[in-house]
Amino acid sequence: MCGIVGYVGHRPALDVVLGGLRRMEYRGYDSAGVAVLDGAGALTVERKAGRLANLEAELDKVGRESITGTAGMGHTRWATHGAPIDRNSHPHRDASQRVAVVHNGIIENFASLRAELEADGVEMASDTDSETAAHLVARAYTDGDTKGDLAASVAAVCRRLEGAFTLVVTHADQPDTIVAARRSSPLVVGVGEGEHFVASDVAAFIEHTREAVELGQDQLVVITREGYEVTDFHGDAAQAKPFTVDWDLSAAEKGGHEYFMLKEIEEQPEALANTLRGHFESGRIILDEQRISDQDLRDVDKVFVVACGSAYHSGLVAKYAIEHWTRLPVEVELASEFRYRDPVLDRDTLVVAVSQSGETADTLEAVRHAREQKARVLAVCNTNGAQIPRESDAVLYTHAGPEIGVASTKAFLAQIAANYLVGLALAQARGTKYPDEVAREFAELEAMPAAVQKVLSTVDQVRDLGRRIADSKAVLFLGRHVGFPVALEGALKLKELAYMHAEGFAAGELKHGPIALIEDGLPVVVVMPSPKGRAVLHSKLVSNISEIQARGARTIVIAEEGDETVRPFADELIEVPAVPTLLQPLVSTVPLQVLAAEIARTRGYDVDKPRNLAKSVTVE
Ligand code: M6R
């Protein structure tokens, strides 16, 4: 949550910072702000509640040409402490207005720090936890051992902070320097020619450089025009990991699409193909970083999948495949619940942590808890070098490319594919599948990009349907077996994008309560299994559809091409290609994504930035 960017170089800082904020607005959009150092001792700060567009309008009013300087920073906020109003927007300054700070995360001990500052006579100008950091840095810079040393002052403050934070700090006395620090919250450095960047995410500077450095836990970096220097919070030199971003600016742009989400839906075949590529070599499934031995994989006697939101749904899908292929029990758990209920874990437990961003606080804490209990952790992640893969024993990266729309689409499909690779890797290590069976399952996965492409070529019908049902009060989603998590995912997409009441149910549960919700004209989306693959499930679901149709529901049925048995029960029939049962979620989810996006567009909502949400959730 919150996007941060800092810059020192040779270009006008305001333009660079605003460009970075535009690419990071998906991280939070409650307010935005910038600070620019003019090199002659002036520090200009502008900030505004609401979307970045409000800040840009304010800057036009002030006159952008008056804000000169080649060092600066910016922030786009997802509010935690304090309402999203102008005075709570970042950057925050100290009383002398010489220090400016932007912050991502939560300073958990802010109340005692604030009380200490107020007892010292400091008057707070905002309701945020972040402002305390500005006053504390100013105090450290003015007095004591750290006097006049901005990096040492920031390090001293970091040592006192509890919680998760990324801080970027400037001081008007040091117009060519920016200091940034992180703990359990993301921060990367961009390395250019005569210019350096710090940001929450490489997207902020991908336009200028693809050379980056990921900072480790409790590290601090000083950037200047000439270079960067990394230390720990005690000022000792520290190692950070350089990497080259393997995607370019076009991946972070809409490329003619109205919304990122619509582009990302279309990118799904490529995301799937890239995720599978290189993971089956010489007849074996291989992971990206494996710090777990084959023997340890053989010893695994239980699997947990921990994740949030759509990533959790990808785990629910994978449970069917992993149990089927490995005969290991798989529990899928919301990461936010996991560590608080004392799950039974030991060194033979494999915890699969699934996260697009790799920085979701709930999932990160679940990973930490699992490792404390000696379980092995395997991360499935879309973001190179993020905190969750860094803290895991093995990693499988999804290669979906940057996902900017808040609603997960291509990352979700890539997560399902990656989870399946984990299942096959386990089956291979444990010998529950012969090599030729593993090869066959992999070949079936490899056929999926083409199947998803086929679905994409038929979605106009879904768009039309979306427009026709956009004024419904609610929509229900039903499925069985792997269709059940698809129903949950369809409902989540609709809730987050269209702000509509939407619920997913296991179709068999309907008669145990939810059927009472059915009323005349209520749209109910039913995700059908294949009539060939799971004939029993298919006929049970046909009965469920006829039960709801008899009670007036408007049935929208997603079914395999040529499934004639279901046609009489479908008020709307959406056909998807025939694929093996376990792979059906990869095709049947796509129309649900399109449906939610179209309903949201018709209702006039911003599909990429749904209200109250942010792309990456770095608070618990
Ligand atoms: O980055 P993560 O995969 O850990 O994010 C998990 C959820 O916050 C995320 O999937 C969220 O539910 C999406 N907005 C759903 O579309």
PDB file of C-alpha atoms and ligand atoms in Angstrom, residues 308-311 355-357 360 406-408 415 492-493 496 617, ligand 1:
ATOM      1  CA  CYS A 308      -5.060 -13.964   0.557  1.00  0.00           C
ATOM      2  CA  GLY A 309      -7.799 -12.960  -1.855  1.00  0.00           C
ATOM      3  CA  SER A 310      -7.393 -14.314  -5.356  1.00  0.00           C
ATOM      4  CA  ALA A 311      -4.100 -15.968  -4.436  1.00  0.00           C
ATOM      5  CA  SER A 355       1.443 -13.981  -3.461  1.00  0.00           C
ATOM      6  CA  GLN A 356       1.524 -11.897  -6.616  1.00  0.00           C
ATOM      7  CA  SER A 357       3.245  -8.971  -4.944  1.00  0.00           C
ATOM      8  CA  THR A 360       1.327  -8.991   1.430  1.00  0.00           C
ATOM      9  CA  VAL A 406      -5.941  -3.860  -8.629  1.00  0.00           C
ATOM     10  CA  ALA A 407      -8.051  -6.888  -9.518  1.00  0.00           C
ATOM     11  CA  SER A 408      -5.892  -9.920 -10.039  1.00  0.00           C
ATOM     12  CA  GLN A 415      -0.615 -18.798  -9.784  1.00  0.00           C
ATOM     13  CA  LEU A 492     -14.639 -11.542  -5.485  1.00  0.00           C
ATOM     14  CA  LYS A 493     -14.040  -9.889  -8.877  1.00  0.00           C
ATOM     15  CA  GLU A 496     -14.204  -5.448  -5.744  1.00  0.00           C
ATOM     16  CA  VAL A 617      -1.592  -4.883   1.087  1.00  0.00           C
TER      17      VAL A 617
HETATM   18  O1  M6R B   1      -0.126  -9.757  -3.832  1.00  0.00           O
HETATM   19  P1  M6R B   1      -0.968 -10.889  -3.305  1.00  0.00           P
HETATM   20  O2  M6R B   1      -1.183 -11.954  -4.321  1.00  0.00           O
HETATM   21  O3  M6R B   1      -0.468 -11.440  -2.012  1.00  0.00           O
HETATM   22  O4  M6R B   1      -2.390 -10.226  -3.015  1.00  0.00           O
HETATM   23  C1  M6R B   1      -3.408 -10.966  -2.399  1.00  0.00           C
HETATM   24  C2  M6R B   1      -4.730 -10.259  -2.489  1.00  0.00           C
HETATM   25  O5  M6R B   1      -4.654  -9.009  -1.863  1.00  0.00           O
HETATM   26  C3  M6R B   1      -5.181 -10.069  -3.947  1.00  0.00           C
HETATM   27  O6  M6R B   1      -5.272 -11.281  -4.625  1.00  0.00           O
HETATM   28  C4  M6R B   1      -6.569  -9.376  -3.982  1.00  0.00           C
HETATM   29  O7  M6R B   1      -7.526 -10.208  -3.419  1.00  0.00           O
HETATM   30  C5  M6R B   1      -6.948  -8.987  -5.407  1.00  0.00           C
HETATM   31  N1  M6R B   1      -7.271  -7.586  -5.466  1.00  0.00           N
HETATM   32  C6  M6R B   1      -8.117  -9.716  -5.922  1.00  0.00           C
HETATM   33  O8  M6R B   1      -8.441  -9.349  -7.227  1.00  0.00           O
END
